Amino acid sequence: MFSEWICDLAQAVLAKAGEAGVMVATAESCTGGLVAASLTEIAGSSSVVDRGFVTYSNAAKMAMLGVPEQTLADHGAVSEETARAMASGAVANSDASVAVAITGIAGPGGGSDQKPVGLVHFAAARADGRVLHLECRFGDMGREKVREAALEQALRLLAQALDA
């Protein structure tokens, strides 16, 4: 289902989580569950993957992850602030010690001058309150390619958070 490269990244994340003795969670918008799916593609992943939240709508972000309505109103769904709140909310609403969040504009429509197609915000939160953020501007390279690039970057950020 996933490329060998993605499976290798997912395996590395699972190994790091296993070595650290922690569970992980995902909070996804534009990737629609791809990160959780890539992790659970690997046999034995149930020992470290707690759950995945697919929060495509703002209502889901608020209800499932506790993203403040004011954050969405002030900054929008595709923002550093929302990604950070999603990641922290995934940790707070799960048994995971580390979570990764993804929110972006995969296209082909929905972009603007300020937030173009291909803009994706990532955050990885830890139970100790530390949150990493990354903004990527992949460009308008097509919905599938934006989502694939976001998947890869999310796995890399999750691995980085597990090392922190």
Short mmCIF file of N, CA and C in Angstrom, two decimals:
data_model
loop_
_atom_site.label_atom_id
_atom_site.label_comp_id
_atom_site.label_asym_id
_atom_site.label_seq_id
_atom_site.Cartn_x
_atom_site.Cartn_y
_atom_site.Cartn_z
N MET A 1 0.82 -1.20 0.00
CA MET A 1 0.00 0.00 0.00
C MET A 1 0.87 1.26 0.00
N PHE A 2 1.92 1.27 0.83
CA PHE A 2 2.83 2.42 0.91
C PHE A 2 4.16 2.05 0.28
N SER A 3 4.90 3.06 -0.15
CA SER A 3 6.22 2.82 -0.74
C SER A 3 7.15 2.23 0.32
N GLU A 4 8.18 1.59 -0.16
CA GLU A 4 9.17 1.01 0.74
C GLU A 4 9.79 2.09 1.62
N TRP A 5 10.00 3.27 1.03
CA TRP A 5 10.59 4.40 1.75
C TRP A 5 9.72 4.81 2.93
N ILE A 6 8.41 4.93 2.71
CA ILE A 6 7.48 5.31 3.77
C ILE A 6 7.43 4.22 4.84
N CYS A 7 7.40 2.98 4.42
CA CYS A 7 7.38 1.87 5.38
C CYS A 7 8.64 1.87 6.23
N ASP A 8 9.78 2.19 5.63
CA ASP A 8 11.03 2.26 6.40
C ASP A 8 10.97 3.38 7.43
N LEU A 9 10.42 4.54 7.04
CA LEU A 9 10.27 5.66 7.98
C LEU A 9 9.32 5.28 9.12
N ALA A 10 8.20 4.66 8.76
CA ALA A 10 7.22 4.23 9.77
C ALA A 10 7.85 3.23 10.73
N GLN A 11 8.61 2.30 10.19
CA GLN A 11 9.29 1.30 11.03
C GLN A 11 10.26 1.98 11.98
N ALA A 12 10.98 2.98 11.51
CA ALA A 12 11.93 3.70 12.36
C ALA A 12 11.20 4.42 13.50
N VAL A 13 10.06 5.02 13.19
CA VAL A 13 9.26 5.69 14.23
C VAL A 13 8.81 4.68 15.27
N LEU A 14 8.30 3.55 14.81
CA LEU A 14 7.82 2.52 15.74
C LEU A 14 8.96 2.00 16.62
N ALA A 15 10.13 1.82 16.04
CA ALA A 15 11.28 1.35 16.80
C ALA A 15 11.67 2.36 17.87
N LYS A 16 11.70 3.64 17.51
CA LYS A 16 12.05 4.69 18.49
C LYS A 16 11.03 4.72 19.63
N ALA A 17 9.75 4.63 19.29
CA ALA A 17 8.71 4.65 20.32
C ALA A 17 8.84 3.43 21.22
N GLY A 18 9.09 2.28 20.61
CA GLY A 18 9.27 1.06 21.39
C GLY A 18 10.46 1.15 22.34
N GLU A 19 11.57 1.67 21.84
CA GLU A 19 12.77 1.82 22.66
C GLU A 19 12.52 2.78 23.82
N ALA A 20 11.72 3.81 23.56
CA ALA A 20 11.41 4.80 24.59
C ALA A 20 10.29 4.33 25.52
N GLY A 21 9.61 3.28 25.13
CA GLY A 21 8.51 2.77 25.94
C GLY A 21 7.31 3.68 25.97
N VAL A 22 7.04 4.35 24.85
CA VAL A 22 5.91 5.29 24.80
C VAL A 22 4.94 4.93 23.68
N MET A 23 3.73 5.41 23.84
CA MET A 23 2.70 5.29 22.81
C MET A 23 2.67 6.57 21.99
N VAL A 24 2.25 6.46 20.73
CA VAL A 24 2.11 7.62 19.86
C VAL A 24 0.68 7.74 19.36
N ALA A 25 0.33 8.96 18.98
CA ALA A 25 -0.98 9.24 18.39
C ALA A 25 -0.78 10.19 17.22
N THR A 26 -1.78 10.23 16.35
CA THR A 26 -1.75 11.16 15.22
C THR A 26 -3.01 12.02 15.24
N ALA A 27 -2.87 13.24 14.75
CA ALA A 27 -4.00 14.15 14.59
C ALA A 27 -3.87 14.72 13.18
N GLU A 28 -4.75 14.27 12.28
CA GLU A 28 -4.57 14.58 10.87
C GLU A 28 -5.76 15.32 10.28
N SER A 29 -5.46 16.25 9.41
CA SER A 29 -6.49 16.92 8.64
C SER A 29 -6.26 16.59 7.17
N CYS A 30 -5.37 17.31 6.50
CA CYS A 30 -5.22 17.14 5.05
C CYS A 30 -4.72 15.76 4.64
N THR A 31 -4.08 15.03 5.53
CA THR A 31 -3.61 13.68 5.20
C THR A 31 -4.68 12.62 5.46
N GLY A 32 -5.75 12.97 6.11
CA GLY A 32 -6.90 12.08 6.25
C GLY A 32 -6.63 10.70 6.80
N GLY A 33 -5.64 10.56 7.66
CA GLY A 33 -5.36 9.27 8.27
C GLY A 33 -4.18 8.52 7.67
N LEU A 34 -3.51 9.11 6.70
CA LEU A 34 -2.39 8.43 6.06
C LEU A 34 -1.24 8.12 7.02
N VAL A 35 -0.99 9.02 7.96
CA VAL A 35 0.11 8.79 8.89
C VAL A 35 -0.21 7.59 9.79
N ALA A 36 -1.42 7.58 10.34
CA ALA A 36 -1.84 6.44 11.17
C ALA A 36 -1.83 5.15 10.36
N ALA A 37 -2.28 5.22 9.13
CA ALA A 37 -2.31 4.03 8.27
C ALA A 37 -0.90 3.53 7.98
N SER A 38 0.04 4.44 7.76
CA SER A 38 1.41 4.00 7.48
C SER A 38 2.03 3.34 8.70
N LEU A 39 1.73 3.85 9.88
CA LEU A 39 2.27 3.24 11.10
C LEU A 39 1.65 1.87 11.34
N THR A 40 0.34 1.77 11.14
CA THR A 40 -0.33 0.50 11.43
C THR A 40 -0.17 -0.51 10.30
N GLU A 41 0.45 -0.10 9.21
CA GLU A 41 0.81 -1.03 8.14
C GLU A 41 1.87 -2.03 8.62
N ILE A 42 2.63 -1.63 9.63
CA ILE A 42 3.74 -2.42 10.14
C ILE A 42 3.22 -3.38 11.21
N ALA A 43 3.53 -4.65 11.05
CA ALA A 43 3.14 -5.66 12.04
C ALA A 43 3.73 -5.31 13.40
N GLY A 44 2.95 -5.47 14.44
CA GLY A 44 3.39 -5.18 15.79
C GLY A 44 3.21 -3.74 16.22
N SER A 45 2.66 -2.91 15.35
CA SER A 45 2.50 -1.49 15.65
C SER A 45 1.57 -1.24 16.83
N SER A 46 0.71 -2.20 17.13
CA SER A 46 -0.24 -1.99 18.23
C SER A 46 0.45 -1.82 19.58
N SER A 47 1.71 -2.20 19.67
CA SER A 47 2.42 -2.03 20.93
C SER A 47 2.80 -0.57 21.20
N VAL A 48 2.78 0.27 20.16
CA VAL A 48 3.16 1.68 20.36
C VAL A 48 2.18 2.69 19.76
N VAL A 49 1.27 2.27 18.90
CA VAL A 49 0.31 3.21 18.33
C VAL A 49 -0.97 3.16 19.15
N ASP A 50 -1.31 4.28 19.78
CA ASP A 50 -2.52 4.33 20.61
C ASP A 50 -3.75 4.61 19.76
N ARG A 51 -3.72 5.70 19.00
CA ARG A 51 -4.88 6.06 18.19
C ARG A 51 -4.53 7.15 17.19
N GLY A 52 -5.45 7.32 16.24
CA GLY A 52 -5.33 8.38 15.26
C GLY A 52 -6.63 9.16 15.18
N PHE A 53 -6.51 10.46 15.16
CA PHE A 53 -7.66 11.35 15.03
C PHE A 53 -7.65 11.92 13.61
N VAL A 54 -8.73 11.73 12.87
CA VAL A 54 -8.88 12.40 11.58
C VAL A 54 -9.89 13.51 11.82
N THR A 55 -9.38 14.72 11.83
CA THR A 55 -10.19 15.89 12.18
C THR A 55 -10.19 16.86 11.00
N TYR A 56 -10.94 16.49 10.01
CA TYR A 56 -10.96 17.26 8.77
C TYR A 56 -11.69 18.59 8.93
N SER A 57 -12.77 18.59 9.68
CA SER A 57 -13.54 19.83 9.88
C SER A 57 -13.06 20.57 11.12
N ASN A 58 -13.36 21.85 11.17
CA ASN A 58 -13.05 22.63 12.37
C ASN A 58 -13.82 22.09 13.57
N ALA A 59 -15.06 21.68 13.35
CA ALA A 59 -15.87 21.13 14.44
C ALA A 59 -15.19 19.89 15.04
N ALA A 60 -14.63 19.05 14.20
CA ALA A 60 -13.92 17.86 14.68
C ALA A 60 -12.67 18.25 15.45
N LYS A 61 -11.94 19.24 14.96
CA LYS A 61 -10.74 19.70 15.66
C LYS A 61 -11.10 20.17 17.07
N MET A 62 -12.20 20.88 17.19
CA MET A 62 -12.63 21.37 18.50
C MET A 62 -13.14 20.23 19.38
N ALA A 63 -14.00 19.38 18.83
CA ALA A 63 -14.64 18.33 19.63
C ALA A 63 -13.68 17.22 20.04
N MET A 64 -12.84 16.79 19.13
CA MET A 64 -11.99 15.63 19.40
C MET A 64 -10.63 15.99 20.01
N LEU A 65 -10.13 17.18 19.68
CA LEU A 65 -8.79 17.55 20.12
C LEU A 65 -8.77 18.75 21.06
N GLY A 66 -9.91 19.39 21.22
CA GLY A 66 -9.97 20.55 22.10
C GLY A 66 -9.32 21.80 21.54
N VAL A 67 -9.20 21.88 20.21
CA VAL A 67 -8.65 23.10 19.61
C VAL A 67 -9.62 24.24 19.92
N PRO A 68 -9.13 25.31 20.52
CA PRO A 68 -10.03 26.42 20.86
C PRO A 68 -10.65 27.07 19.62
N GLU A 69 -11.93 27.34 19.71
CA GLU A 69 -12.64 28.00 18.61
C GLU A 69 -11.96 29.32 18.26
N GLN A 70 -11.45 30.03 19.28
CA GLN A 70 -10.80 31.31 19.05
C GLN A 70 -9.51 31.15 18.24
N THR A 71 -8.80 30.05 18.45
CA THR A 71 -7.59 29.79 17.67
C THR A 71 -7.94 29.65 16.19
N LEU A 72 -8.99 28.89 15.93
CA LEU A 72 -9.43 28.72 14.54
C LEU A 72 -9.93 30.03 13.95
N ALA A 73 -10.65 30.82 14.74
CA ALA A 73 -11.17 32.11 14.25
C ALA A 73 -10.03 33.10 13.98
N ASP A 74 -9.04 33.12 14.88
CA ASP A 74 -7.96 34.10 14.75
C ASP A 74 -6.91 33.71 13.72
N HIS A 75 -6.63 32.42 13.59
CA HIS A 75 -5.50 31.98 12.77
C HIS A 75 -5.87 31.06 11.61
N GLY A 76 -7.07 30.47 11.67
CA GLY A 76 -7.51 29.55 10.64
C GLY A 76 -7.06 28.13 10.93
N ALA A 77 -7.66 27.20 10.20
CA ALA A 77 -7.35 25.78 10.40
C ALA A 77 -5.92 25.47 9.97
N VAL A 78 -5.44 26.16 8.96
CA VAL A 78 -4.09 25.91 8.45
C VAL A 78 -3.17 26.99 9.01
N SER A 79 -2.61 26.68 10.19
CA SER A 79 -1.75 27.64 10.88
C SER A 79 -0.88 26.92 11.89
N GLU A 80 0.18 27.59 12.28
CA GLU A 80 1.05 27.04 13.31
C GLU A 80 0.27 26.82 14.61
N GLU A 81 -0.54 27.81 14.97
CA GLU A 81 -1.29 27.75 16.22
C GLU A 81 -2.23 26.56 16.25
N THR A 82 -2.92 26.30 15.14
CA THR A 82 -3.84 25.17 15.09
C THR A 82 -3.09 23.85 15.11
N ALA A 83 -1.99 23.76 14.38
CA ALA A 83 -1.21 22.52 14.39
C ALA A 83 -0.71 22.21 15.80
N ARG A 84 -0.23 23.22 16.49
CA ARG A 84 0.25 23.02 17.86
C ARG A 84 -0.88 22.56 18.77
N ALA A 85 -2.04 23.20 18.64
CA ALA A 85 -3.19 22.82 19.47
C ALA A 85 -3.66 21.41 19.15
N MET A 86 -3.62 21.03 17.88
CA MET A 86 -4.01 19.67 17.49
C MET A 86 -3.08 18.64 18.11
N ALA A 87 -1.78 18.88 18.03
CA ALA A 87 -0.82 17.92 18.57
C ALA A 87 -0.96 17.81 20.09
N SER A 88 -1.06 18.94 20.75
CA SER A 88 -1.23 18.91 22.21
C SER A 88 -2.55 18.25 22.59
N GLY A 89 -3.59 18.51 21.82
CA GLY A 89 -4.89 17.89 22.07
C GLY A 89 -4.86 16.39 21.87
N ALA A 90 -4.09 15.93 20.92
CA ALA A 90 -3.98 14.48 20.69
C ALA A 90 -3.32 13.79 21.88
N VAL A 91 -2.31 14.43 22.46
CA VAL A 91 -1.68 13.86 23.66
C VAL A 91 -2.67 13.89 24.82
N ALA A 92 -3.35 15.01 24.99
CA ALA A 92 -4.28 15.16 26.12
C ALA A 92 -5.48 14.21 26.04
N ASN A 93 -5.86 13.84 24.83
CA ASN A 93 -7.06 13.02 24.64
C ASN A 93 -6.73 11.59 24.23
N SER A 94 -5.57 11.11 24.67
CA SER A 94 -5.16 9.74 24.34
C SER A 94 -4.26 9.21 25.44
N ASP A 95 -3.78 8.01 25.25
CA ASP A 95 -2.80 7.43 26.15
C ASP A 95 -1.39 7.58 25.59
N ALA A 96 -1.24 8.42 24.59
CA ALA A 96 0.05 8.63 23.95
C ALA A 96 0.88 9.65 24.71
N SER A 97 2.18 9.47 24.64
CA SER A 97 3.13 10.43 25.21
C SER A 97 3.66 11.39 24.15
N VAL A 98 3.49 11.01 22.89
CA VAL A 98 3.96 11.83 21.77
C VAL A 98 2.91 11.75 20.66
N ALA A 99 2.63 12.91 20.06
CA ALA A 99 1.67 12.95 18.95
C ALA A 99 2.16 13.90 17.87
N VAL A 100 1.76 13.58 16.65
CA VAL A 100 2.07 14.45 15.52
C VAL A 100 0.75 14.94 14.92
N ALA A 101 0.75 16.19 14.47
CA ALA A 101 -0.44 16.79 13.87
C ALA A 101 -0.08 17.39 12.52
N ILE A 102 -1.04 17.31 11.60
CA ILE A 102 -0.85 17.83 10.25
C ILE A 102 -2.10 18.58 9.84
N THR A 103 -1.93 19.81 9.35
CA THR A 103 -3.05 20.57 8.81
C THR A 103 -2.53 21.40 7.64
N GLY A 104 -3.22 21.31 6.50
CA GLY A 104 -2.72 22.01 5.34
C GLY A 104 -3.72 22.09 4.21
N ILE A 105 -3.24 22.59 3.09
CA ILE A 105 -4.07 22.77 1.90
C ILE A 105 -3.47 21.90 0.79
N ALA A 106 -4.11 20.76 0.55
CA ALA A 106 -3.59 19.82 -0.45
C ALA A 106 -3.99 20.19 -1.87
N GLY A 107 -5.06 20.95 -2.00
CA GLY A 107 -5.50 21.38 -3.33
C GLY A 107 -6.47 20.40 -3.97
N PRO A 108 -6.87 20.61 -5.19
CA PRO A 108 -6.33 21.63 -6.07
C PRO A 108 -6.82 23.05 -5.76
N GLY A 109 -7.92 23.20 -5.08
CA GLY A 109 -8.41 24.53 -4.71
C GLY A 109 -8.17 24.80 -3.24
N GLY A 110 -8.74 25.91 -2.78
CA GLY A 110 -8.71 26.23 -1.36
C GLY A 110 -7.57 27.12 -0.92
N GLY A 111 -6.65 27.40 -1.81
CA GLY A 111 -5.52 28.24 -1.43
C GLY A 111 -5.82 29.72 -1.60
N SER A 112 -4.94 30.55 -1.06
CA SER A 112 -5.02 32.01 -1.18
C SER A 112 -3.60 32.54 -1.29
N ASP A 113 -3.46 33.85 -1.46
CA ASP A 113 -2.12 34.44 -1.51
C ASP A 113 -1.37 34.21 -0.20
N GLN A 114 -2.09 34.31 0.92
CA GLN A 114 -1.46 34.14 2.22
C GLN A 114 -1.23 32.66 2.56
N LYS A 115 -2.16 31.83 2.12
CA LYS A 115 -2.09 30.39 2.40
C LYS A 115 -2.29 29.63 1.10
N PRO A 116 -1.21 29.46 0.34
CA PRO A 116 -1.32 28.83 -0.97
C PRO A 116 -1.49 27.31 -0.89
N VAL A 117 -1.97 26.73 -1.98
CA VAL A 117 -2.03 25.28 -2.09
C VAL A 117 -0.61 24.74 -1.87
N GLY A 118 -0.52 23.70 -1.07
CA GLY A 118 0.77 23.11 -0.75
C GLY A 118 1.33 23.54 0.59
N LEU A 119 0.67 24.52 1.25
CA LEU A 119 1.09 24.94 2.58
C LEU A 119 0.61 23.92 3.60
N VAL A 120 1.53 23.39 4.40
CA VAL A 120 1.18 22.42 5.43
C VAL A 120 1.93 22.78 6.71
N HIS A 121 1.19 22.79 7.81
CA HIS A 121 1.78 22.99 9.14
C HIS A 121 1.79 21.67 9.88
N PHE A 122 2.90 21.39 10.53
CA PHE A 122 3.09 20.17 11.31
C PHE A 122 3.44 20.57 12.73
N ALA A 123 3.02 19.75 13.68
CA ALA A 123 3.46 19.92 15.06
C ALA A 123 3.58 18.55 15.69
N ALA A 124 4.54 18.43 16.59
CA ALA A 124 4.69 17.20 17.36
C ALA A 124 4.75 17.61 18.82
N ALA A 125 3.87 17.04 19.62
CA ALA A 125 3.78 17.38 21.03
C ALA A 125 4.18 16.20 21.89
N ARG A 126 4.76 16.51 23.02
CA ARG A 126 5.13 15.50 24.01
C ARG A 126 4.32 15.74 25.28
N ALA A 127 4.18 14.71 26.08
CA ALA A 127 3.41 14.82 27.32
C ALA A 127 4.02 15.83 28.29
N ASP A 128 5.31 16.10 28.15
CA ASP A 128 5.96 17.07 29.04
C ASP A 128 5.69 18.52 28.62
N GLY A 129 4.89 18.70 27.57
CA GLY A 129 4.51 20.04 27.13
C GLY A 129 5.34 20.61 25.99
N ARG A 130 6.44 19.96 25.65
CA ARG A 130 7.25 20.46 24.53
C ARG A 130 6.52 20.22 23.21
N VAL A 131 6.57 21.21 22.34
CA VAL A 131 5.92 21.11 21.03
C VAL A 131 6.89 21.61 19.96
N LEU A 132 7.10 20.78 18.95
CA LEU A 132 7.90 21.19 17.79
C LEU A 132 6.93 21.61 16.69
N HIS A 133 7.33 22.59 15.89
CA HIS A 133 6.50 23.02 14.75
C HIS A 133 7.36 23.09 13.51
N LEU A 134 6.73 22.81 12.39
CA LEU A 134 7.39 22.91 11.09
C LEU A 134 6.36 23.38 10.07
N GLU A 135 6.74 24.34 9.26
CA GLU A 135 5.90 24.80 8.15
C GLU A 135 6.58 24.40 6.85
N CYS A 136 5.82 23.76 5.97
CA CYS A 136 6.35 23.40 4.65
C CYS A 136 5.46 24.01 3.58
N ARG A 137 6.10 24.51 2.54
CA ARG A 137 5.39 25.02 1.37
C ARG A 137 5.82 24.14 0.20
N PHE A 138 5.04 23.07 0.00
CA PHE A 138 5.37 22.09 -1.02
C PHE A 138 5.07 22.60 -2.42
N GLY A 139 4.21 23.59 -2.53
CA GLY A 139 3.81 24.11 -3.83
C GLY A 139 2.61 23.35 -4.38
N ASP A 140 2.07 23.88 -5.45
CA ASP A 140 0.88 23.31 -6.08
C ASP A 140 1.31 22.18 -7.01
N MET A 141 1.71 21.05 -6.42
CA MET A 141 2.22 19.93 -7.19
C MET A 141 1.21 18.81 -7.35
N GLY A 142 -0.03 19.09 -7.00
CA GLY A 142 -1.08 18.08 -7.10
C GLY A 142 -1.41 17.51 -5.73
N ARG A 143 -2.69 17.23 -5.53
CA ARG A 143 -3.19 16.77 -4.24
C ARG A 143 -2.45 15.53 -3.72
N GLU A 144 -2.29 14.54 -4.57
CA GLU A 144 -1.65 13.30 -4.14
C GLU A 144 -0.21 13.54 -3.69
N LYS A 145 0.52 14.34 -4.45
CA LYS A 145 1.93 14.59 -4.11
C LYS A 145 2.06 15.43 -2.84
N VAL A 146 1.16 16.39 -2.63
CA VAL A 146 1.19 17.18 -1.39
C VAL A 146 0.95 16.26 -0.20
N ARG A 147 -0.04 15.39 -0.32
CA ARG A 147 -0.35 14.48 0.78
C ARG A 147 0.78 13.49 1.03
N GLU A 148 1.42 13.00 -0.01
CA GLU A 148 2.57 12.09 0.15
C GLU A 148 3.73 12.81 0.83
N ALA A 149 4.00 14.03 0.39
CA ALA A 149 5.09 14.80 1.00
C ALA A 149 4.78 15.10 2.46
N ALA A 150 3.53 15.40 2.76
CA ALA A 150 3.13 15.67 4.14
C ALA A 150 3.26 14.42 5.00
N LEU A 151 2.90 13.28 4.46
CA LEU A 151 3.05 12.01 5.18
C LEU A 151 4.51 11.80 5.56
N GLU A 152 5.40 11.92 4.59
CA GLU A 152 6.83 11.73 4.85
C GLU A 152 7.33 12.70 5.91
N GLN A 153 6.95 13.98 5.78
CA GLN A 153 7.44 14.98 6.73
C GLN A 153 6.89 14.73 8.13
N ALA A 154 5.64 14.28 8.22
CA ALA A 154 5.04 14.00 9.52
C ALA A 154 5.77 12.86 10.22
N LEU A 155 6.11 11.82 9.48
CA LEU A 155 6.86 10.71 10.07
C LEU A 155 8.24 11.18 10.55
N ARG A 156 8.88 12.04 9.77
CA ARG A 156 10.20 12.56 10.17
C ARG A 156 10.09 13.40 11.44
N LEU A 157 9.05 14.24 11.52
CA LEU A 157 8.88 15.09 12.70
C LEU A 157 8.53 14.24 13.93
N LEU A 158 7.73 13.22 13.75
CA LEU A 158 7.40 12.32 14.85
C LEU A 158 8.67 11.63 15.36
N ALA A 159 9.52 11.19 14.46
CA ALA A 159 10.79 10.57 14.85
C ALA A 159 11.65 11.57 15.61
N GLN A 160 11.69 12.81 15.15
CA GLN A 160 12.46 13.86 15.83
C GLN A 160 11.92 14.09 17.24
N ALA A 161 10.61 14.13 17.39
CA ALA A 161 10.01 14.35 18.70
C ALA A 161 10.33 13.19 19.65
N LEU A 162 10.42 11.99 19.11
CA LEU A 162 10.75 10.83 19.93
C LEU A 162 12.21 10.88 20.38
N ASP A 163 13.05 11.55 19.63
CA ASP A 163 14.46 11.69 20.00
C ASP A 163 14.67 12.78 21.03
N ALA A 164 13.75 13.72 21.10
CA ALA A 164 13.91 14.90 21.97
C ALA A 164 13.87 14.54 23.44
#
